[in-house]
Amino acid sequence: MSLKDHLYELRYRLGMAMLIVAIGAIFGFIWFEVRLGPIPSLGDILTGPYCQPDLAQYRAEISNNGKCALLQTEPFEIFMVRLQVGTAAGAVLLSPGWLYQIWAFITPGLYQKERKFARLFVSAGALLFVAGAVLAYLVVPEGLKVLLGFGGDNWVTALTGSKYINFVITMLFIFGVSFLIPLVVVMLNRAGVLSYERLAKWRRGLMMGLFVFAAIATPGTDPISMVVLALALVLLFEMAIQIARVHDKRKAKLRKDEGWDQLDDDEAAPFNYVASDAEGNDPGEKAIASEPPKRVNYDDAT
């Protein structure tokens, strides 16, 4: 394809992705107030941590027909919150659609092996992000209990909708993104940037850095959220280190089996220099596999 065709393709893919996000935003905006069968409304899901019975002693008695409710202080506050949350929820739910548009634009330039690893890392990243968001949702009530309990009997809490929703969404986002850090470590190890030996040597410092990161990243500054995030990251990071150990062990065995480390400095490595096509096929593999590596005399080189 020419550069012009690539730009047309990019415009088409971006347009389709934006259309999918817009459809998701409409769906999320409606879901904010409507139950989907056994699934509660999006508003009920977000206000669930704040409306738990354990927090009743800390919050003011603000209700909507006897139901726990947040406070609106501006005319368009709830509309903007509903639009913001609906867009975010719709984008997450329909993420396979707009991610496919990005994938369809990028994948023609990737080899088959690169596509395989891209699918694997994208799938693992999605699962880790969701796991982090779910953990954050479970931690929010405990964090609120600690934060609201500082005032004792002298304070009562009446949270506004925008500030509370922003707090919850920020927690979900930070936990989800933080869970991707170990995946980045695995990717760097696969690329040969970080070895298991180096990771093992830096383990203590990196663990300490994860606790510092958790203390800075958590918006509530409560010890519960910080400790839970730090412990989860330490566990995932240790899993990433063990994955790097297995990968480096297999890589070292491959080098030993193929004799890469036993080659002289002036001896050509037994690499296959024939480029493969986009599907991973190597037309010249059989042809050069039978040819022994040629010795190179660098003294005669010009």
Coordinates of C-alpha atoms in Angstrom, one line a residue:
M1 CA 0.0 0.0 0.0
S2 CA 1.1 3.5 -0.7
L3 CA 1.4 6.2 2.0
K4 CA -1.9 7.7 0.9
D5 CA -3.6 4.3 1.1
H6 CA -2.2 3.8 4.6
L7 CA -3.6 7.2 5.7
Y8 CA -7.0 6.3 4.3
E9 CA -6.9 3.0 6.1
L10 CA -5.9 4.8 9.4
R11 CA -8.8 7.2 9.0
Y12 CA -11.2 4.4 8.4
R13 CA -10.0 2.4 11.4
L14 CA -10.0 5.4 13.7
G15 CA -13.5 6.3 12.5
M16 CA -14.8 2.8 13.2
A17 CA -13.1 2.8 16.6
M18 CA -14.7 6.1 17.6
L19 CA -18.1 4.8 16.4
I20 CA -17.8 1.8 18.6
V21 CA -16.8 3.9 21.6
A22 CA -19.8 6.2 20.9
I23 CA -22.2 3.2 20.8
G24 CA -20.7 2.0 24.1
A25 CA -21.1 5.4 25.6
I26 CA -24.8 5.4 24.8
F27 CA -25.2 1.9 26.2
G28 CA -23.3 3.0 29.4
F29 CA -25.4 6.1 29.8
I30 CA -28.6 4.1 29.7
W31 CA -27.1 1.3 32.0
F32 CA -26.3 3.9 34.6
E33 CA -30.0 4.0 35.7
V34 CA -31.4 0.7 34.2
R35 CA -30.9 -2.8 35.6
L36 CA -29.9 -5.5 33.1
G37 CA -31.9 -8.4 34.5
P38 CA -30.0 -9.8 37.4
I39 CA -27.1 -7.3 36.8
P40 CA -27.6 -4.1 38.9
S41 CA -27.4 -0.7 37.3
L42 CA -24.0 1.0 36.9
G43 CA -25.0 3.6 39.4
D44 CA -25.8 1.0 42.0
I45 CA -22.4 -0.8 41.4
L46 CA -20.4 2.4 41.9
T47 CA -22.3 3.6 45.0
G48 CA -22.2 0.1 46.5
P49 CA -19.0 0.6 48.5
Y50 CA -20.2 4.0 49.9
C51 CA -23.7 2.6 50.8
Q52 CA -22.5 -0.4 52.7
P53 CA -24.0 -0.8 56.2
D54 CA -20.6 -0.6 57.8
L55 CA -20.3 3.1 56.7
A56 CA -23.7 4.1 57.9
Q57 CA -22.3 5.6 61.1
Y58 CA -20.0 7.9 59.2
R59 CA -22.3 9.3 56.5
A60 CA -25.1 11.8 56.7
E61 CA -28.7 10.5 56.4
I62 CA -29.2 11.5 52.7
S63 CA -31.6 9.2 50.9
N64 CA -33.7 9.1 47.8
N65 CA -37.0 7.4 48.7
G66 CA -35.2 5.6 51.5
K67 CA -32.3 4.5 49.4
C68 CA -28.7 5.6 50.1
A69 CA -27.7 8.4 47.7
L70 CA -24.9 10.8 46.9
L71 CA -25.2 14.6 47.0
Q72 CA -25.5 16.8 43.9
T73 CA -24.4 20.4 44.4
E74 CA -24.6 21.7 40.8
P75 CA -27.4 21.4 38.2
F76 CA -25.5 19.5 35.6
E77 CA -23.3 17.5 38.0
I78 CA -25.1 14.2 37.8
F79 CA -25.4 14.5 34.0
M80 CA -21.7 15.0 33.5
V81 CA -20.9 12.1 35.9
R82 CA -23.3 9.9 34.1
L83 CA -21.8 10.8 30.8
Q84 CA -18.3 10.3 32.0
V85 CA -19.0 6.9 33.7
G86 CA -21.1 5.7 30.9
T87 CA -18.4 6.5 28.3
A88 CA -15.8 4.7 30.4
A89 CA -17.9 1.7 31.0
G90 CA -19.0 1.4 27.4
A91 CA -15.4 1.7 26.1
V92 CA -14.4 -1.1 28.5
L93 CA -17.3 -3.4 27.5
L94 CA -16.8 -2.8 23.8
S95 CA -13.1 -2.8 24.0
P96 CA -12.8 -5.9 21.8
G97 CA -14.4 -4.0 19.0
W98 CA -12.2 -0.9 18.9
L99 CA -9.1 -2.9 19.8
Y100 CA -9.8 -5.0 16.8
Q101 CA -9.7 -1.9 14.6
I102 CA -6.3 -1.0 15.9
W103 CA -5.2 -4.6 15.5
A104 CA -6.4 -4.7 11.9
F105 CA -4.3 -1.7 11.1
I106 CA -1.1 -2.9 12.7
T107 CA -1.2 -6.6 12.0
P108 CA -0.3 -6.5 8.3
G109 CA 3.2 -5.3 9.3
L110 CA 3.8 -8.1 11.8
Y111 CA 5.2 -11.6 11.2
Q112 CA 3.2 -14.6 12.3
K113 CA 5.4 -15.1 15.5
E114 CA 5.0 -11.4 16.4
R115 CA 1.2 -11.7 16.0
K116 CA 1.2 -14.7 18.3
F117 CA 3.1 -12.8 21.0
A118 CA 1.0 -9.7 20.5
R119 CA -2.2 -11.6 21.1
L120 CA -0.8 -13.3 24.1
F121 CA 0.4 -10.1 25.8
V122 CA -2.8 -8.2 24.9
S123 CA -5.0 -11.0 26.4
A124 CA -2.8 -11.2 29.5
G125 CA -2.9 -7.4 29.9
A126 CA -6.7 -7.3 29.6
L127 CA -7.0 -10.0 32.3
L128 CA -4.5 -8.3 34.6
F129 CA -6.2 -4.9 34.2
V130 CA -9.6 -6.4 35.1
A131 CA -8.2 -8.3 38.0
G132 CA -6.6 -5.0 39.4
A133 CA -9.9 -3.2 38.9
V134 CA -11.9 -5.9 40.7
L135 CA -9.4 -5.8 43.6
A136 CA -9.7 -2.1 43.8
Y137 CA -13.5 -2.3 44.0
L138 CA -13.2 -4.7 46.9
V139 CA -10.7 -2.5 48.7
V140 CA -12.6 0.8 48.3
P141 CA -15.0 0.1 51.2
E142 CA -12.2 -0.7 53.6
G143 CA -10.3 2.4 52.5
L144 CA -13.4 4.6 53.0
K145 CA -13.9 3.2 56.4
V146 CA -10.4 4.2 57.4
L147 CA -10.6 7.7 55.8
L148 CA -14.0 8.5 57.1
G149 CA -13.2 7.3 60.6
F150 CA -10.6 9.9 61.2
G151 CA -13.2 12.5 62.1
G152 CA -14.7 10.4 64.9
D153 CA -18.0 11.7 66.2
N154 CA -17.3 15.3 65.4
W155 CA -17.7 14.9 61.6
V156 CA -20.4 13.5 59.3
T157 CA -19.8 12.7 55.7
A158 CA -22.0 13.7 52.7
L159 CA -20.0 13.0 49.6
T160 CA -20.8 14.7 46.3
G161 CA -21.4 12.5 43.4
S162 CA -18.6 13.8 41.2
K163 CA -15.9 13.6 43.8
Y164 CA -16.9 10.2 45.0
I165 CA -17.2 8.7 41.5
N166 CA -13.8 10.3 40.5
F167 CA -12.3 8.7 43.6
V168 CA -13.6 5.2 42.7
I169 CA -12.7 5.4 39.0
T170 CA -9.2 6.6 39.9
M171 CA -8.8 3.7 42.2
L172 CA -10.0 1.2 39.6
F173 CA -7.7 2.8 36.9
I174 CA -4.6 2.9 39.2
F175 CA -5.0 -0.7 40.4
G176 CA -5.6 -1.9 36.8
V177 CA -2.6 -0.1 35.3
S178 CA -0.4 -1.1 38.2
F179 CA -1.1 -4.8 37.5
L180 CA 0.4 -4.3 34.1
I181 CA 3.9 -3.6 35.5
P182 CA 4.9 -7.3 35.9
L183 CA 3.7 -7.9 32.3
V184 CA 6.1 -5.1 31.1
V185 CA 8.9 -6.9 33.0
V186 CA 8.1 -10.2 31.2
M187 CA 8.1 -8.4 27.8
L188 CA 11.5 -6.7 28.5
N189 CA 12.9 -10.1 29.5
R190 CA 11.6 -11.7 26.3
A191 CA 13.2 -8.8 24.3
G192 CA 16.5 -9.5 26.0
V193 CA 16.6 -6.2 27.9
L194 CA 16.2 -7.6 31.4
S195 CA 17.7 -10.9 32.4
Y196 CA 16.7 -13.1 35.3
E197 CA 20.1 -12.6 36.8
R198 CA 19.7 -8.9 36.9
L199 CA 16.1 -9.1 38.2
A200 CA 17.2 -11.4 41.0
K201 CA 20.0 -9.1 41.9
W202 CA 17.7 -6.1 42.1
R203 CA 14.8 -8.0 43.8
R204 CA 15.0 -6.3 47.2
G205 CA 15.3 -2.8 45.8
L206 CA 12.5 -3.4 43.3
M207 CA 10.2 -4.7 46.1
M208 CA 10.9 -1.6 48.1
G209 CA 10.2 0.5 45.1
L210 CA 6.8 -1.2 44.6
F211 CA 5.8 -0.2 48.2
V212 CA 6.9 3.4 47.5
F213 CA 4.9 3.4 44.2
A214 CA 1.8 2.0 46.0
A215 CA 2.0 4.7 48.6
I216 CA 2.3 7.5 46.0
A217 CA -0.2 6.0 43.5
T218 CA -3.2 5.3 45.8
P219 CA -5.4 8.5 45.8
G220 CA -7.0 7.8 49.1
T221 CA -3.7 7.7 51.0
D222 CA -5.2 5.2 53.4
P223 CA -2.9 2.3 54.6
I224 CA -5.4 -0.4 53.5
S225 CA -5.3 0.5 49.8
M226 CA -1.5 1.1 49.9
V227 CA -0.7 -2.3 51.5
V228 CA -3.1 -4.3 49.4
L229 CA -1.8 -2.8 46.1
A230 CA 1.8 -3.2 47.3
L231 CA 1.4 -6.9 48.3
A232 CA -0.5 -7.7 45.0
L233 CA 2.3 -6.1 43.0
V234 CA 5.0 -7.9 44.9
L235 CA 3.3 -11.2 44.3
L236 CA 2.8 -10.5 40.6
F237 CA 6.4 -9.2 40.3
E238 CA 7.8 -12.4 41.9
M239 CA 5.7 -14.4 39.3
A240 CA 7.3 -12.3 36.5
I241 CA 10.8 -13.0 37.9
Q242 CA 10.1 -16.7 37.9
I243 CA 8.8 -16.6 34.3
A244 CA 12.0 -14.8 33.4
R245 CA 14.0 -17.5 35.1
V246 CA 12.3 -20.2 33.1
H247 CA 12.8 -18.3 29.9
D248 CA 16.4 -17.6 30.4
K249 CA 17.0 -21.2 31.4
R250 CA 15.5 -22.4 28.1
K251 CA 17.4 -19.8 26.2
A252 CA 20.7 -20.9 27.8
K253 CA 19.9 -24.5 26.9
L254 CA 19.2 -23.6 23.3
R255 CA 22.5 -21.8 23.0
K256 CA 24.4 -24.8 24.5
D257 CA 22.6 -27.3 22.2
E258 CA 23.4 -25.2 19.1
G259 CA 26.9 -24.5 20.2
W260 CA 26.7 -20.7 20.0
D261 CA 29.1 -20.2 22.9
Q262 CA 31.7 -22.6 21.5
L263 CA 32.3 -20.7 18.2
D264 CA 35.5 -18.9 17.6
D265 CA 35.6 -15.2 17.1
D266 CA 36.3 -15.6 13.4
E267 CA 33.7 -18.3 12.8
A268 CA 30.3 -17.4 11.4
A269 CA 27.3 -18.2 13.7
P270 CA 24.8 -20.8 12.3
F271 CA 22.1 -18.3 11.8
N272 CA 19.4 -18.4 9.1
Y273 CA 19.9 -15.1 7.3
V274 CA 17.0 -15.6 4.8
A275 CA 14.1 -13.3 5.7
S276 CA 10.7 -14.9 6.1
D277 CA 7.5 -13.6 4.8
A278 CA 4.6 -12.1 6.9
E279 CA 3.1 -15.5 7.5
G280 CA 6.3 -16.8 9.0
N281 CA 7.3 -19.0 6.1
D282 CA 11.0 -19.3 5.3
P283 CA 11.5 -20.3 1.6
G284 CA 15.3 -20.6 2.0
E285 CA 15.4 -22.5 5.2
K286 CA 15.8 -25.9 3.7
A287 CA 18.3 -24.6 1.2
I288 CA 20.7 -23.2 3.7
A289 CA 20.1 -25.6 6.5
S290 CA 22.3 -28.2 4.8
E291 CA 25.1 -25.8 4.2
P292 CA 27.7 -25.7 7.0
P293 CA 28.6 -22.3 8.3
K294 CA 31.5 -20.7 6.5
R295 CA 34.6 -19.6 8.2
V296 CA 35.5 -16.0 7.8
N297 CA 39.2 -14.9 7.8
Y298 CA 39.0 -11.3 9.0
D299 CA 42.7 -10.8 8.1
D300 CA 41.9 -11.0 4.4
A301 CA 38.9 -8.7 4.7
T302 CA 39.1 -5.4 2.9

